PDB file of C-alpha atoms and ligand atoms in Angstrom:
ATOM      1  CA  MET E  13       0.000   0.000   0.000  1.00 36.00           C
ATOM      2  CA  ASN E  14       2.901   2.385  -0.463  1.00 38.00           C
ATOM      3  CA  SER E  15       2.267   6.014  -1.474  1.00 48.00           C
ATOM      4  CA  GLY E  16      -1.427   5.423  -1.359  1.00 55.00           C
ATOM      5  CA  LYS E  17      -1.286   3.549  -4.663  1.00 64.00           C
ATOM      6  CA  ASN E  18      -3.758   0.847  -3.846  1.00 87.00           C
ATOM      7  CA  ILE E  19      -6.099   3.045  -1.888  1.00 94.00           C
ATOM      8  CA  ARG E  20      -9.397   4.022  -3.455  1.00 97.00           C
ATOM      9  CA  LEU E  21     -11.163   6.261  -0.979  1.00 98.00           C
ATOM     10  CA  GLY E  22     -14.940   6.705  -0.900  1.00 98.00           C
ATOM     11  CA  ILE E  23     -15.861  10.126   0.500  1.00 98.00           C
ATOM     12  CA  ILE E  24     -19.490  10.481   1.602  1.00 98.00           C
ATOM     13  CA  SER E  25     -21.439  13.459   2.907  1.00 97.00           C
ATOM     14  CA  ALA E  26     -25.186  13.700   3.338  1.00 97.00           C
ATOM     15  CA  LEU E  27     -25.669  17.158   1.836  1.00 96.00           C
ATOM     16  CA  HIS E  28     -24.089  19.249  -0.877  1.00 94.00           C
ATOM     17  CA  GLU E  29     -23.125  21.934   1.654  1.00 92.00           C
ATOM     18  CA  GLU E  30     -21.042  19.399   3.614  1.00 92.00           C
ATOM     19  CA  GLN E  31     -18.840  18.538   0.624  1.00 91.00           C
ATOM     20  CA  GLU E  32     -18.918  21.703  -1.478  1.00 92.00           C
ATOM     21  CA  GLY E  33     -15.725  22.415  -3.413  1.00 93.00           C
ATOM     22  CA  LEU E  34     -14.239  18.938  -3.159  1.00 94.00           C
ATOM     23  CA  VAL E  35     -15.482  17.597  -6.505  1.00 93.00           C
ATOM     24  CA  GLU E  36     -14.496  20.865  -8.204  1.00 92.00           C
ATOM     25  CA  ALA E  37     -10.986  20.456  -6.779  1.00 93.00           C
ATOM     26  CA  MET E  38     -10.643  16.827  -7.952  1.00 96.00           C
ATOM     27  CA  GLN E  39      -8.127  16.017 -10.654  1.00 95.00           C
ATOM     28  CA  GLY E  40      -9.652  14.266 -13.670  1.00 91.00           C
ATOM     29  CA  PRO E  41     -13.160  13.856 -12.305  1.00 87.00           C
ATOM     30  CA  ALA E  42     -15.700  11.683 -14.109  1.00 96.00           C
ATOM     31  CA  THR E  43     -19.289  11.455 -12.958  1.00 96.00           C
ATOM     32  CA  LEU E  44     -20.953   8.082 -12.718  1.00 96.00           C
ATOM     33  CA  ILE E  45     -24.675   7.941 -11.973  1.00 97.00           C
ATOM     34  CA  HIS E  46     -26.252   5.097 -10.054  1.00 98.00           C
ATOM     35  CA  GLY E  47     -29.336   4.778  -7.870  1.00 97.00           C
ATOM     36  CA  MET E  48     -30.198   8.492  -8.116  1.00 97.00           C
ATOM     37  CA  ARG E  49     -26.760   9.584  -6.944  1.00 97.00           C
ATOM     38  CA  ASN E  50     -23.751  11.126  -8.694  1.00 97.00           C
ATOM     39  CA  TYR E  51     -20.466   9.391  -7.921  1.00 98.00           C
ATOM     40  CA  ALA E  52     -17.529  11.662  -8.855  1.00 97.00           C
ATOM     41  CA  SER E  53     -14.429   9.621  -9.481  1.00 97.00           C
ATOM     42  CA  GLY E  54     -10.966  11.241  -9.722  1.00 97.00           C
ATOM     43  CA  GLN E  55      -8.066  12.221  -7.476  1.00 97.00           C
ATOM     44  CA  VAL E  56      -8.043  14.263  -4.282  1.00 97.00           C
ATOM     45  CA  ALA E  57      -4.511  15.444  -3.461  1.00 97.00           C
ATOM     46  CA  GLY E  58      -3.109  12.537  -5.455  1.00 96.00           C
ATOM     47  CA  ILE E  59      -5.334   9.887  -3.865  1.00 97.00           C
ATOM     48  CA  ASP E  60      -7.768   7.919  -6.013  1.00 97.00           C
ATOM     49  CA  ALA E  61     -11.206   8.867  -4.682  1.00 98.00           C
ATOM     50  CA  VAL E  62     -14.937   8.707  -5.307  1.00 98.00           C
ATOM     51  CA  CYS E  63     -17.053  11.522  -3.827  1.00 98.00           C
ATOM     52  CA  VAL E  64     -20.797  11.150  -3.361  1.00 98.00           C
ATOM     53  CA  LEU E  65     -23.741  12.705  -1.533  1.00 98.00           C
ATOM     54  CA  SER E  66     -25.765  10.066   0.298  1.00 98.00           C
ATOM     55  CA  ARG E  67     -28.712  12.296   1.225  1.00 98.00           C
ATOM     56  CA  ILE E  68     -30.036  12.104   4.767  1.00 98.00           C
ATOM     57  CA  GLY E  69     -30.681   9.080   6.966  1.00 98.00           C
ATOM     58  CA  LYS E  70     -29.429   5.569   7.699  1.00 98.00           C
ATOM     59  CA  VAL E  71     -30.924   3.783   4.687  1.00 98.00           C
ATOM     60  CA  ALA E  72     -29.643   6.424   2.266  1.00 98.00           C
ATOM     61  CA  ALA E  73     -26.172   6.184   3.816  1.00 98.00           C
ATOM     62  CA  ALA E  74     -26.150   2.366   3.805  1.00 98.00           C
ATOM     63  CA  MET E  75     -27.202   2.262   0.154  1.00 98.00           C
ATOM     64  CA  THR E  76     -24.473   4.734  -0.781  1.00 98.00           C
ATOM     65  CA  ALA E  77     -21.716   2.997   1.179  1.00 98.00           C
ATOM     66  CA  THR E  78     -22.644  -0.371  -0.301  1.00 98.00           C
ATOM     67  CA  THR E  79     -22.625   1.034  -3.845  1.00 98.00           C
ATOM     68  CA  LEU E  80     -19.225   2.642  -3.286  1.00 98.00           C
ATOM     69  CA  VAL E  81     -17.755  -0.713  -2.302  1.00 98.00           C
ATOM     70  CA  GLU E  82     -19.615  -3.121  -4.550  1.00 98.00           C
ATOM     71  CA  LYS E  83     -19.897  -1.074  -7.730  1.00 98.00           C
ATOM     72  CA  TYR E  84     -17.078   1.454  -7.567  1.00 98.00           C
ATOM     73  CA  GLY E  85     -14.473  -0.646  -5.772  1.00 98.00           C
ATOM     74  CA  VAL E  86     -13.506   1.679  -2.935  1.00 98.00           C
ATOM     75  CA  THR E  87     -11.123   0.167  -0.385  1.00 97.00           C
ATOM     76  CA  HIS E  88     -11.743   2.741   2.414  1.00 97.00           C
ATOM     77  CA  ILE E  89     -14.611   5.055   3.331  1.00 98.00           C
ATOM     78  CA  LEU E  90     -14.527   8.483   4.961  1.00 98.00           C
ATOM     79  CA  PHE E  91     -17.806  10.085   6.013  1.00 98.00           C
ATOM     80  CA  THR E  92     -17.587  13.827   6.561  1.00 98.00           C
ATOM     81  CA  GLY E  93     -20.383  16.137   7.642  1.00 97.00           C
ATOM     82  CA  VAL E  94     -21.960  18.011  10.523  1.00 98.00           C
ATOM     83  CA  GLY E  95     -23.487  16.734  13.747  1.00 98.00           C
ATOM     84  CA  GLY E  96     -25.251  17.896  16.873  1.00 98.00           C
ATOM     85  CA  ALA E  97     -23.287  18.145  20.129  1.00 98.00           C
ATOM     86  CA  GLY E  98     -23.895  15.120  22.349  1.00 98.00           C
ATOM     87  CA  ASP E  99     -22.128  16.470  25.421  1.00 97.00           C
ATOM     88  CA  ALA E 100     -21.912  19.845  27.152  1.00 97.00           C
ATOM     89  CA  GLY E 101     -18.133  19.850  26.632  1.00 97.00           C
ATOM     90  CA  VAL E 102     -18.545  19.680  22.847  1.00 98.00           C
ATOM     91  CA  LYS E 103     -19.192  23.099  21.290  1.00 97.00           C
ATOM     92  CA  VAL E 104     -20.387  24.404  17.940  1.00 97.00           C
ATOM     93  CA  GLY E 105     -17.336  24.497  15.653  1.00 97.00           C
ATOM     94  CA  ASP E 106     -15.601  21.613  17.462  1.00 98.00           C
ATOM     95  CA  ILE E 107     -14.809  18.466  15.529  1.00 98.00           C
ATOM     96  CA  VAL E 108     -15.706  14.922  16.583  1.00 98.00           C
ATOM     97  CA  VAL E 109     -13.896  11.917  15.096  1.00 98.00           C
ATOM     98  CA  ALA E 110     -15.706   8.650  15.830  1.00 98.00           C
ATOM     99  CA  GLU E 111     -13.974   5.873  17.735  1.00 98.00           C
ATOM    100  CA  SER E 112     -17.221   3.922  17.674  1.00 98.00           C
ATOM    101  CA  LEU E 113     -20.762   4.390  16.420  1.00 98.00           C
ATOM    102  CA  VAL E 114     -24.157   3.174  17.592  1.00 98.00           C
ATOM    103  CA  GLN E 115     -27.627   3.221  16.032  1.00 98.00           C
ATOM    104  CA  TYR E 116     -29.537   4.826  18.889  1.00 98.00           C
ATOM    105  CA  ASP E 117     -32.943   3.967  17.373  1.00 98.00           C
ATOM    106  CA  MET E 118     -32.191   0.230  17.039  1.00 98.00           C
ATOM    107  CA  ASP E 119     -34.270  -1.580  19.670  1.00 98.00           C
ATOM    108  CA  ALA E 120     -35.279  -5.208  19.132  1.00 98.00           C
ATOM    109  CA  SER E 121     -35.660  -5.813  22.861  1.00 98.00           C
ATOM    110  CA  PRO E 122     -36.609  -8.106  24.478  1.00 98.00           C
ATOM    111  CA  LEU E 123     -35.358 -10.332  21.646  1.00 98.00           C
ATOM    112  CA  PHE E 124     -31.948  -8.639  21.665  1.00 98.00           C
ATOM    113  CA  PRO E 125     -30.366  -6.091  23.999  1.00 98.00           C
ATOM    114  CA  ARG E 126     -31.306  -2.479  23.253  1.00 98.00           C
ATOM    115  CA  PHE E 127     -29.053  -0.930  20.536  1.00 98.00           C
ATOM    116  CA  GLU E 128     -27.721  -4.316  19.412  1.00 98.00           C
ATOM    117  CA  VAL E 129     -27.982  -4.874  15.653  1.00 98.00           C
ATOM    118  CA  PRO E 130     -29.693  -8.270  15.601  1.00 98.00           C
ATOM    119  CA  LEU E 131     -27.505 -11.212  14.634  1.00 97.00           C
ATOM    120  CA  THR E 132     -24.280  -9.220  14.560  1.00 97.00           C
ATOM    121  CA  GLY E 133     -23.794  -9.396  18.352  1.00 97.00           C
ATOM    122  CA  LEU E 134     -22.798  -5.717  18.254  1.00 98.00           C
ATOM    123  CA  SER E 135     -24.285  -2.427  19.293  1.00 98.00           C
ATOM    124  CA  HIS E 136     -21.123  -0.328  18.919  1.00 98.00           C
ATOM    125  CA  PHE E 137     -19.170  -0.530  15.653  1.00 98.00           C
ATOM    126  CA  GLN E 138     -15.496   0.491  15.905  1.00 98.00           C
ATOM    127  CA  SER E 139     -14.050   2.796  13.286  1.00 98.00           C
ATOM    128  CA  ASP E 140     -10.638   1.979  11.837  1.00 97.00           C
ATOM    129  CA  LEU E 141      -8.096   3.146  14.414  1.00 97.00           C
ATOM    130  CA  HIS E 142      -5.307   4.219  12.076  1.00 96.00           C
ATOM    131  CA  MET E 143      -7.563   5.931   9.591  1.00 97.00           C
ATOM    132  CA  SER E 144      -9.335   7.756  12.437  1.00 98.00           C
ATOM    133  CA  GLN E 145      -5.980   8.806  13.909  1.00 97.00           C
ATOM    134  CA  ARG E 146      -4.971  10.310  10.576  1.00 98.00           C
ATOM    135  CA  VAL E 147      -8.320  12.052  10.162  1.00 98.00           C
ATOM    136  CA  ALA E 148      -8.012  13.492  13.682  1.00 98.00           C
ATOM    137  CA  SER E 149      -4.474  14.703  12.869  1.00 98.00           C
ATOM    138  CA  ALA E 150      -5.743  16.362   9.684  1.00 98.00           C
ATOM    139  CA  ALA E 151      -8.487  18.047  11.743  1.00 98.00           C
ATOM    140  CA  LEU E 152      -5.949  19.283  14.316  1.00 98.00           C
ATOM    141  CA  GLU E 153      -3.737  20.649  11.554  1.00 98.00           C
ATOM    142  CA  PHE E 154      -6.722  22.389  10.002  1.00 98.00           C
ATOM    143  CA  LEU E 155      -7.499  24.074  13.329  1.00 98.00           C
ATOM    144  CA  ASP E 156      -3.834  24.992  13.939  1.00 97.00           C
ATOM    145  CA  LYS E 157      -2.860  26.120  10.473  1.00 97.00           C
ATOM    146  CA  ASP E 158      -5.903  26.968   8.326  1.00 96.00           C
ATOM    147  CA  PHE E 159      -8.723  27.941  10.655  1.00 97.00           C
ATOM    148  CA  ASP E 160      -7.782  31.594  11.204  1.00 95.00           C
ATOM    149  CA  THR E 161      -7.494  32.297   7.498  1.00 95.00           C
ATOM    150  CA  VAL E 162     -10.292  30.067   6.241  1.00 95.00           C
ATOM    151  CA  ILE E 163     -12.958  31.209   8.737  1.00 96.00           C
ATOM    152  CA  ASP E 164     -13.032  35.000   8.951  1.00 94.00           C
ATOM    153  CA  GLU E 165     -13.492  37.120  12.048  1.00 94.00           C
ATOM    154  CA  ALA E 166     -17.148  37.874  11.375  1.00 94.00           C
ATOM    155  CA  GLU E 167     -17.929  34.148  11.054  1.00 94.00           C
ATOM    156  CA  ARG E 168     -15.959  33.346  14.183  1.00 95.00           C
ATOM    157  CA  ALA E 169     -17.977  35.964  16.051  1.00 95.00           C
ATOM    158  CA  GLU E 170     -21.299  34.851  14.550  1.00 93.00           C
ATOM    159  CA  PHE E 171     -20.849  31.221  15.610  1.00 95.00           C
ATOM    160  CA  ARG E 172     -18.802  32.012  18.737  1.00 94.00           C
ATOM    161  CA  LEU E 173     -15.982  29.853  17.463  1.00 94.00           C
ATOM    162  CA  GLU E 174     -13.324  30.587  20.038  1.00 89.00           C
ATOM    163  CA  ARG E 175     -10.824  27.794  20.235  1.00 93.00           C
ATOM    164  CA  PRO E 176     -12.392  24.839  18.427  1.00 97.00           C
ATOM    165  CA  ARG E 177     -11.182  21.431  19.596  1.00 98.00           C
ATOM    166  CA  VAL E 178     -10.983  17.892  18.236  1.00 98.00           C
ATOM    167  CA  HIS E 179     -12.708  15.171  20.285  1.00 98.00           C
ATOM    168  CA  ARG E 180     -12.641  11.431  19.763  1.00 98.00           C
ATOM    169  CA  GLY E 181     -15.265   8.983  20.992  1.00 98.00           C
ATOM    170  CA  LEU E 182     -18.832   7.795  20.549  1.00 98.00           C
ATOM    171  CA  ILE E 183     -21.175   9.054  17.810  1.00 99.00           C
ATOM    172  CA  ALA E 184     -24.834   7.994  17.775  1.00 98.00           C
ATOM    173  CA  SER E 185     -26.915   7.899  14.598  1.00 98.00           C
ATOM    174  CA  GLY E 186     -30.656   7.628  14.056  1.00 98.00           C
ATOM    175  CA  ASP E 187     -33.405   8.656  11.672  1.00 98.00           C
ATOM    176  CA  GLN E 188     -34.293  11.741  13.676  1.00 98.00           C
ATOM    177  CA  PHE E 189     -32.993  15.261  13.797  1.00 98.00           C
ATOM    178  CA  ILE E 190     -32.489  15.780  17.547  1.00 98.00           C
ATOM    179  CA  SER E 191     -33.972  19.136  18.486  1.00 98.00           C
ATOM    180  CA  LYS E 192     -35.172  18.620  22.040  1.00 98.00           C
ATOM    181  CA  ARG E 193     -32.978  18.924  25.083  1.00 97.00           C
ATOM    182  CA  ALA E 194     -35.001  16.161  26.791  1.00 98.00           C
ATOM    183  CA  HIS E 195     -34.392  13.740  23.933  1.00 98.00           C
ATOM    184  CA  LEU E 196     -30.653  14.309  24.071  1.00 98.00           C
ATOM    185  CA  ALA E 197     -30.708  13.888  27.865  1.00 98.00           C
ATOM    186  CA  GLN E 198     -32.418  10.512  27.390  1.00 98.00           C
ATOM    187  CA  LEU E 199     -29.717   9.430  24.953  1.00 98.00           C
ATOM    188  CA  ASN E 200     -26.999  10.626  27.333  1.00 98.00           C
ATOM    189  CA  GLY E 201     -28.608   8.484  30.045  1.00 98.00           C
ATOM    190  CA  SER E 202     -28.360   5.317  27.986  1.00 98.00           C
ATOM    191  CA  LEU E 203     -25.202   5.955  25.960  1.00 98.00           C
ATOM    192  CA  PRO E 204     -22.300   6.925  28.256  1.00 98.00           C
ATOM    193  CA  GLY E 205     -19.526   8.855  26.535  1.00 98.00           C
ATOM    194  CA  LEU E 206     -21.765  10.168  23.757  1.00 98.00           C
ATOM    195  CA  LEU E 207     -20.086  13.086  21.914  1.00 98.00           C
ATOM    196  CA  ALA E 208     -22.237  13.739  18.842  1.00 98.00           C
ATOM    197  CA  VAL E 209     -25.536  12.837  17.219  1.00 98.00           C
ATOM    198  CA  GLU E 210     -26.218  12.596  13.500  1.00 98.00           C
ATOM    199  CA  MET E 211     -28.179  10.531  10.985  1.00 98.00           C
ATOM    200  CA  GLU E 212     -25.807   8.392   8.890  1.00 98.00           C
ATOM    201  CA  GLY E 213     -22.492   7.405  10.475  1.00 98.00           C
ATOM    202  CA  ALA E 214     -23.521   4.211  12.280  1.00 98.00           C
ATOM    203  CA  ALA E 215     -25.232   2.901   9.150  1.00 98.00           C
ATOM    204  CA  VAL E 216     -22.002   3.352   7.190  1.00 98.00           C
ATOM    205  CA  ALA E 217     -20.193   1.693  10.090  1.00 98.00           C
ATOM    206  CA  GLN E 218     -22.417  -1.389   9.904  1.00 98.00           C
ATOM    207  CA  VAL E 219     -21.998  -1.691   6.132  1.00 98.00           C
ATOM    208  CA  CYS E 220     -18.209  -1.325   6.436  1.00 98.00           C
ATOM    209  CA  PHE E 221     -18.103  -3.877   9.255  1.00 98.00           C
ATOM    210  CA  GLU E 222     -20.082  -6.387   7.204  1.00 98.00           C
ATOM    211  CA  LEU E 223     -18.018  -5.819   4.034  1.00 98.00           C
ATOM    212  CA  GLY E 224     -14.635  -5.604   5.810  1.00 98.00           C
ATOM    213  CA  ILE E 225     -13.904  -2.021   4.726  1.00 98.00           C
ATOM    214  CA  PRO E 226     -11.853   0.316   6.985  1.00 97.00           C
ATOM    215  CA  PHE E 227     -13.721   3.562   7.608  1.00 98.00           C
ATOM    216  CA  ALA E 228     -13.694   6.811   9.571  1.00 98.00           C
ATOM    217  CA  VAL E 229     -16.407   9.326  10.423  1.00 98.00           C
ATOM    218  CA  ILE E 230     -15.719  12.999  11.128  1.00 98.00           C
ATOM    219  CA  ARG E 231     -18.365  15.510  12.198  1.00 98.00           C
ATOM    220  CA  THR E 232     -18.118  19.247  12.670  1.00 98.00           C
ATOM    221  CA  ILE E 233     -20.554  20.366  15.345  1.00 98.00           C
ATOM    222  CA  SER E 234     -23.263  22.602  13.880  1.00 97.00           C
ATOM    223  CA  ASP E 235     -25.718  22.808  16.788  1.00 97.00           C
ATOM    224  CA  ASN E 236     -26.455  21.708  20.340  1.00 97.00           C
ATOM    225  CA  ALA E 237     -29.219  19.202  19.482  1.00 98.00           C
ATOM    226  CA  ASN E 238     -31.676  21.400  21.391  1.00 98.00           C
ATOM    227  CA  GLU E 239     -34.641  23.634  20.586  1.00 98.00           C
ATOM    228  CA  GLU E 240     -32.411  25.985  18.523  1.00 96.00           C
ATOM    229  CA  ALA E 241     -30.800  23.141  16.580  1.00 96.00           C
ATOM    230  CA  ALA E 242     -32.669  23.546  13.297  1.00 96.00           C
ATOM    231  CA  THR E 243     -31.810  27.251  12.974  1.00 95.00           C
ATOM    232  CA  ASP E 244     -28.205  26.784  14.078  1.00 94.00           C
ATOM    233  CA  PHE E 245     -27.802  23.819  11.726  1.00 95.00           C
ATOM    234  CA  MET E 246     -29.048  25.742   8.669  1.00 94.00           C
ATOM    235  CA  ARG E 247     -26.830  28.749   9.337  1.00 94.00           C
ATOM    236  CA  PHE E 248     -23.739  26.665  10.038  1.00 95.00           C
ATOM    237  CA  VAL E 249     -24.205  24.357   7.072  1.00 94.00           C
ATOM    238  CA  LYS E 250     -24.790  27.276   4.687  1.00 90.00           C
ATOM    239  CA  SER E 251     -21.786  29.263   5.718  1.00 89.00           C
ATOM    240  CA  VAL E 252     -18.824  27.383   7.219  1.00 93.00           C
ATOM    241  CA  ALA E 253     -19.315  23.596   7.163  1.00 94.00           C
ATOM    242  CA  SER E 254     -17.945  22.958   3.688  1.00 93.00           C
ATOM    243  CA  ARG E 255     -14.695  24.811   4.374  1.00 95.00           C
ATOM    244  CA  TYR E 256     -13.958  22.628   7.392  1.00 96.00           C
ATOM    245  CA  ALA E 257     -14.603  19.509   5.297  1.00 96.00           C
ATOM    246  CA  PHE E 258     -12.667  20.676   2.268  1.00 97.00           C
ATOM    247  CA  HIS E 259      -9.498  21.516   4.170  1.00 97.00           C
ATOM    248  CA  ILE E 260      -9.593  18.486   6.463  1.00 98.00           C
ATOM    249  CA  VAL E 261     -10.246  15.994   3.652  1.00 98.00           C
ATOM    250  CA  THR E 262      -7.574  17.559   1.457  1.00 97.00           C
ATOM    251  CA  ARG E 263      -5.053  17.456   4.306  1.00 98.00           C
ATOM    252  CA  PHE E 264      -6.010  13.838   5.073  1.00 98.00           C
ATOM    253  CA  CYS E 265      -5.491  12.773   1.436  1.00 98.00           C
ATOM    254  CA  ALA E 266      -2.240  14.735   1.069  1.00 97.00           C
ATOM    255  CA  ASP E 267      -0.936  13.065   4.235  1.00 96.00           C
ATOM    256  CA  LEU E 268      -1.886   9.594   2.930  1.00 95.00           C
ATOM    257  CA  LYS E 269      -0.031  10.352  -0.278  1.00 94.00           C
ATOM    258  CA  SER E 270       3.119  11.767   1.314  1.00 92.00           C
ATOM    259  CA  ARG E 271       3.389   9.611   4.421  1.00 86.00           C
ATOM    260  CA  PRO E 272       2.728   6.039   3.380  1.00 63.00           C
ATOM    261  CA  PRO E 273       1.597   3.708   6.148  1.00 61.00           C
ATOM    262  CA  GLN E 274       4.663   2.212   7.881  1.00 54.00           C
ATOM    263  CA  SER E 275       3.767  -0.741  10.058  1.00 45.00           C
ATOM    264  CA  SER E 276       2.183  -3.840   8.615  1.00 37.00           C
ATOM    265  CA  ARG E 277      -0.846  -3.284  10.825  1.00 45.00           C
ATOM    266  CA  GLU E 278      -1.199   0.214   9.554  1.00 52.00           C
ATOM    267  CA  SER E 279      -0.630  -0.914   5.983  1.00 41.00           C
ATOM    268  CA  ALA E 280      -3.470  -3.329   6.333  1.00 40.00           C
ATOM    269  CA  ALA E 281      -5.696  -0.615   7.676  1.00 41.00           C
ATOM    270  CA  VAL E 282      -4.877   2.409   5.533  1.00 40.00           C
TER     271      VAL E 282
HETATM  272  N1  ADE O 317     -26.869  16.721  12.267  1.00 87.67           N
HETATM  273  C1  ADE O 317     -26.542  17.960  12.675  1.00 87.67           C
HETATM  274  N2  ADE O 317     -27.221  18.293  13.782  1.00 87.67           N
HETATM  275  C2  ADE O 317     -28.017  17.238  14.071  1.00 87.67           C
HETATM  276  C3  ADE O 317     -28.968  16.990  15.074  1.00 87.67           C
HETATM  277  N3  ADE O 317     -29.239  17.896  16.005  1.00 87.67           N
HETATM  278  N4  ADE O 317     -29.608  15.787  15.058  1.00 87.67           N
HETATM  279  C4  ADE O 317     -29.338  14.873  14.101  1.00 87.67           C
HETATM  280  N5  ADE O 317     -28.455  15.070  13.129  1.00 87.67           N
HETATM  281  C5  ADE O 317     -27.791  16.237  13.102  1.00 87.67           C
END
């Protein structure tokens, strides 16, 4: 897997605003259409990649991830988008990189324990450690080196982006936009360590687990999953979300290209 030669990276976001600019910046892009989605195949910072918008929700994300692997031959998947804060210590503008993901609306109890995906024996799906480490490093570099120039002062003031941080831990996905404090509190009660909520990541995680594909999920926090979430989400997604994604994904790909995986374990994973 040296110099990223054998890597073909699938890059998924739910919405156009979460991936804006990436396809335009691809080298040699070609658009392939399948199942009502446009798959843009080309190179991102020298890495062979396929970019696609899944649309919103777990089924849409699962369909897209499966197509990327089965039809377009991707070897790795990166999901990038926005999420709601799942913990008081996670602020708008912070970045959460998943260590594991759970489908919070999966409940086949009493047949199976709550959250467990029946017949997999799992409720929490682990992301690929090495890929996630590299994504988190790219996010840290973005915050250290690009943030001040990419996000202007007015935007920093508007969203109160003071010193955004990178967190790593649990992301929960479900087919609901969380916009009630009480709902989030309920989830916090049953999912210790929860950092972010969104609507696709854990579905991609299950598909990747079942197909043996290393994956990572990165979410920029757009809202606090409370009564103001819908307004905050729209404003954040319209104005700053795509710039976070563009710079982090580009840094991640450039790093993969220039710093080939060293150890055999890492080679297997990235
Ligand atoms: N994505 C961004 N914010 C979200 C929220 N509050 N609930 C679900 N998905 C989200």
